[in-house]
Short mmCIF file of C-alpha atoms in Angstrom, two decimals:
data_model
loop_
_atom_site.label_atom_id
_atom_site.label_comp_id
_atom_site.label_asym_id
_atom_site.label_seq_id
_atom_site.Cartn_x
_atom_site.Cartn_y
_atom_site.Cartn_z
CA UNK A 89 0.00 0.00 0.00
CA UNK A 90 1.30 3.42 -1.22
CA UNK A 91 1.21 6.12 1.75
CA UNK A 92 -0.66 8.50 -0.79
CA UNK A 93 -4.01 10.38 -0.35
CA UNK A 94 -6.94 8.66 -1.03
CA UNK A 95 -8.82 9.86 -3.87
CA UNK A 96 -11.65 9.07 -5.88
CA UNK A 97 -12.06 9.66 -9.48
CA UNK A 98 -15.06 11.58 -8.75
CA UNK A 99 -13.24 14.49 -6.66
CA UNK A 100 -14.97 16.91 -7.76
CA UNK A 101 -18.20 14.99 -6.12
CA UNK A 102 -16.65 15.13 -2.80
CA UNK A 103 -16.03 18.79 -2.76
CA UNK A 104 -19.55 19.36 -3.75
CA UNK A 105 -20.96 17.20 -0.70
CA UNK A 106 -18.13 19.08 1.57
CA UNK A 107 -20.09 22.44 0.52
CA UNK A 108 -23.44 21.03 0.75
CA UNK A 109 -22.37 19.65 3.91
CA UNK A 110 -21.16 23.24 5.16
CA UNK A 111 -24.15 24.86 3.78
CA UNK A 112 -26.83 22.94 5.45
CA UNK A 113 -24.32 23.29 8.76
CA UNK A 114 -24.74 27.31 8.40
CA UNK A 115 -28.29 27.01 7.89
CA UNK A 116 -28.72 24.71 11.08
CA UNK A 117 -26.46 26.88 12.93
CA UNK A 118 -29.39 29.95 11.86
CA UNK A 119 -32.09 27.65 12.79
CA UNK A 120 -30.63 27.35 16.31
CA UNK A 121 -29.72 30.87 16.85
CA UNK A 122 -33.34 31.60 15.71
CA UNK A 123 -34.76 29.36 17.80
CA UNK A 124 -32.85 30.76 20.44
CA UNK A 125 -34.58 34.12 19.79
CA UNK A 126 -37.57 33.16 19.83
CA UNK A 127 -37.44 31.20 23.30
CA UNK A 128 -36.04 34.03 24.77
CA UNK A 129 -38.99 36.61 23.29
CA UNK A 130 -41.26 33.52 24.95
CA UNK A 131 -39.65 34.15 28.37
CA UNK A 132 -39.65 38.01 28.06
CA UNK A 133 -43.26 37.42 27.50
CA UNK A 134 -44.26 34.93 30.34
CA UNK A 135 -42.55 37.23 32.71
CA UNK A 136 -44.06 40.46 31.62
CA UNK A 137 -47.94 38.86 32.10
CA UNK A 138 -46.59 37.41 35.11
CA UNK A 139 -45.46 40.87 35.92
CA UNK A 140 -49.13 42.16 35.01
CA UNK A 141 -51.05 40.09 37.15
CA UNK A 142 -49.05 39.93 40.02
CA UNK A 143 -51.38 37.60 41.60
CA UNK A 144 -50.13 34.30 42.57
CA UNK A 145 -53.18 32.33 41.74
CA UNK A 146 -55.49 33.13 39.21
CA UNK A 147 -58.87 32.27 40.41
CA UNK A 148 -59.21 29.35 37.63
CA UNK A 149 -62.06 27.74 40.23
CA UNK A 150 -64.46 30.59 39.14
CA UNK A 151 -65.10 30.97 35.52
CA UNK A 152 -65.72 34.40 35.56
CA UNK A 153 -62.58 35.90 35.05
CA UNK A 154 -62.26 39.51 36.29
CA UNK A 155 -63.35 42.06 34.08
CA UNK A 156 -60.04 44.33 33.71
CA UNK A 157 -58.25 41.34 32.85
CA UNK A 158 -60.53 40.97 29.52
CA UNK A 159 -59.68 42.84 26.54
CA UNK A 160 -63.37 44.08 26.00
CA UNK A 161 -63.41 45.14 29.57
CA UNK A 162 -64.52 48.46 29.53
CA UNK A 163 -66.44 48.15 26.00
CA UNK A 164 -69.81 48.77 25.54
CA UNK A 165 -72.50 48.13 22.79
CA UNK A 166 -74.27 51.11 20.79
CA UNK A 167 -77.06 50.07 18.68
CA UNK A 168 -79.44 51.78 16.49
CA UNK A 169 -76.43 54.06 15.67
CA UNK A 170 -77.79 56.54 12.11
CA UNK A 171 -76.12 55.23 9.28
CA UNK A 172 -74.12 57.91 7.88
CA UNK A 173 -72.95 58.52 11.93
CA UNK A 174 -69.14 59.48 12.07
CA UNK A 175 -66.45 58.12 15.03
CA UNK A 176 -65.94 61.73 15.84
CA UNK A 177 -69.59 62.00 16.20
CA UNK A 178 -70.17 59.27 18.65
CA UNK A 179 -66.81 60.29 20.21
CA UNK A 180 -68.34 63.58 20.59
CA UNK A 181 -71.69 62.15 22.34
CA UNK A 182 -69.93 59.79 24.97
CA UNK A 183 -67.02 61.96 25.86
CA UNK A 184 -68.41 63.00 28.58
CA UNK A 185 -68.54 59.50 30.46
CA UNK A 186 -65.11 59.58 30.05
CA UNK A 187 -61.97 59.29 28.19
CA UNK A 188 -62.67 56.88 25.43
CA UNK A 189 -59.97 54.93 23.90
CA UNK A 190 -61.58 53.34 20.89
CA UNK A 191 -64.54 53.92 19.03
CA UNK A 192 -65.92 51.36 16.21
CA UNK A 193 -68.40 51.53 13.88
CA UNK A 194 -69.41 48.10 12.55
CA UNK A 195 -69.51 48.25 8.76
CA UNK A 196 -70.39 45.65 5.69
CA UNK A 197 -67.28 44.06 4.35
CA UNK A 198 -68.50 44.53 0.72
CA UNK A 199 -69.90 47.28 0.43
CA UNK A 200 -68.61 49.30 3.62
CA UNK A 201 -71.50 50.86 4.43
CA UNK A 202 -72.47 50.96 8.32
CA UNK A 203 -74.47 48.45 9.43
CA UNK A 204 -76.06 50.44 12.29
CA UNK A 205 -74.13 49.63 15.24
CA UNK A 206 -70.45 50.10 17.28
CA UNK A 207 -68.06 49.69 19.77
CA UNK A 208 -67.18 51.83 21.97
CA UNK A 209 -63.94 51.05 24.43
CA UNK A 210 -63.62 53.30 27.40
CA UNK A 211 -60.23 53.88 29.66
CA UNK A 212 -61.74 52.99 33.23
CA UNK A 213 -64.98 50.81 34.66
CA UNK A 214 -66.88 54.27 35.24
CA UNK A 215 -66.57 55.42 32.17
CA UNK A 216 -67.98 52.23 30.65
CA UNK A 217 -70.70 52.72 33.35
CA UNK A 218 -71.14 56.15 32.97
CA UNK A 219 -71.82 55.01 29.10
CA UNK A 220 -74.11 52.60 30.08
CA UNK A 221 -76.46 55.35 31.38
CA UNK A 222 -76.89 56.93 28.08
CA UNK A 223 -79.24 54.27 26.78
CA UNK A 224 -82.01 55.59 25.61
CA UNK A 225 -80.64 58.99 24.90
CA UNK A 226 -80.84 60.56 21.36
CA UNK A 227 -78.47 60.71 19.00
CA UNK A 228 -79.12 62.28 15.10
CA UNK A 229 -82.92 61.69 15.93
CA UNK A 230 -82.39 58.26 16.92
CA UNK A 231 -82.91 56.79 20.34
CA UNK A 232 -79.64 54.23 21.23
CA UNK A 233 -79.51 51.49 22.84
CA UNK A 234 -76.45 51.28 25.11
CA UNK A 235 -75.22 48.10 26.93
CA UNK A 236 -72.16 46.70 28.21
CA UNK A 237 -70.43 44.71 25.57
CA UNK A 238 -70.83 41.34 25.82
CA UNK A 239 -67.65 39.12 25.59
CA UNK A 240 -67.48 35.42 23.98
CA UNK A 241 -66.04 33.33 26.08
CA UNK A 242 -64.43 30.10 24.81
CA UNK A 243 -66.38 27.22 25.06
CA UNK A 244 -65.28 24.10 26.25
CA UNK A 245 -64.56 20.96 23.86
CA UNK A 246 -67.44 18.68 24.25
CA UNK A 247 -66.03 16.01 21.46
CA UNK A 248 -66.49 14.91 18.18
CA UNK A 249 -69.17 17.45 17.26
CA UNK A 250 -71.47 15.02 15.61
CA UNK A 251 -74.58 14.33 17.51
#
């Protein structure tokens, strides 16, 4: 046996798999890094709701969760809202409950046109209240109705979903 480098009379076939070889080694290399990433966004996430609700037990016993902890928590229902109504309009007529963070008017997805009826998120509990208290009242000759926004909670799996 000769003391020479093995070789192959396909070298040029190993250099390729070498590269290939490299390649998918740099792309693993990404795949871990971003992986990495997004564990540690995952943390920075579990510790900032932990951070939110600094209460060590949530109530999971009761299944009515507290209402600041919903997103719709200080929402309420406007119905019977005029057609060609405006945000700024309804802004205008429940600004004085309080300072309102959102207002939504519902609207067709085809055509665009209101369909009569919006959301309106408030910053506190009273102001939601406060909003609450306006049923009845007129707005651009129309009398609203005005109720707390009611929230959908998940329901729970009950199987197979065939009778």
């Amino acid at each position: 046996m000769s003391n020479e480098p093995h070789t192959t009379m396909n070298g040029g076939d190993e250099l390729d798999e070498e590269e290939d070889i490299e390649k998918l080694q740099e792309e693993i290399r990404k795949m871990e890094e971003e992986a990495a990433r997004i564990s540690k966004q995952t943390e920075e996430l579990k510790q900032s709701s932990a951070t939110a609700d600094p209460s060590p037990n949530n109530n999971t016993s009761n299944n009515e969760p507290t209402d600041n902890t919903k997103p719709d928590g200080f929402s309420v229902y406007v119905g019977q809202v005029e057609y060609s109504a405006k945000p700024e309009e309804l802004l205008a007529h429940f600004q004085p409950c309080g300072v309102v963070e959102r207002v939504t008017i519902v609207c067709d997805k085809m055509t665009g046109h209101s369909k009569g009826y919006a959301y309106i998120e408030f910053q506190t509990e009273e102001s939601m209240h406060n909003a609450v208290k306006l049923n009845g009242s007129t707005f651009q000759d129309r009398e609203l109705k005005v109720v707390r926004k009611r929230v959908n909670e998940p329901a729970f799996q009950r199987g197979g979903g065939r009778g």
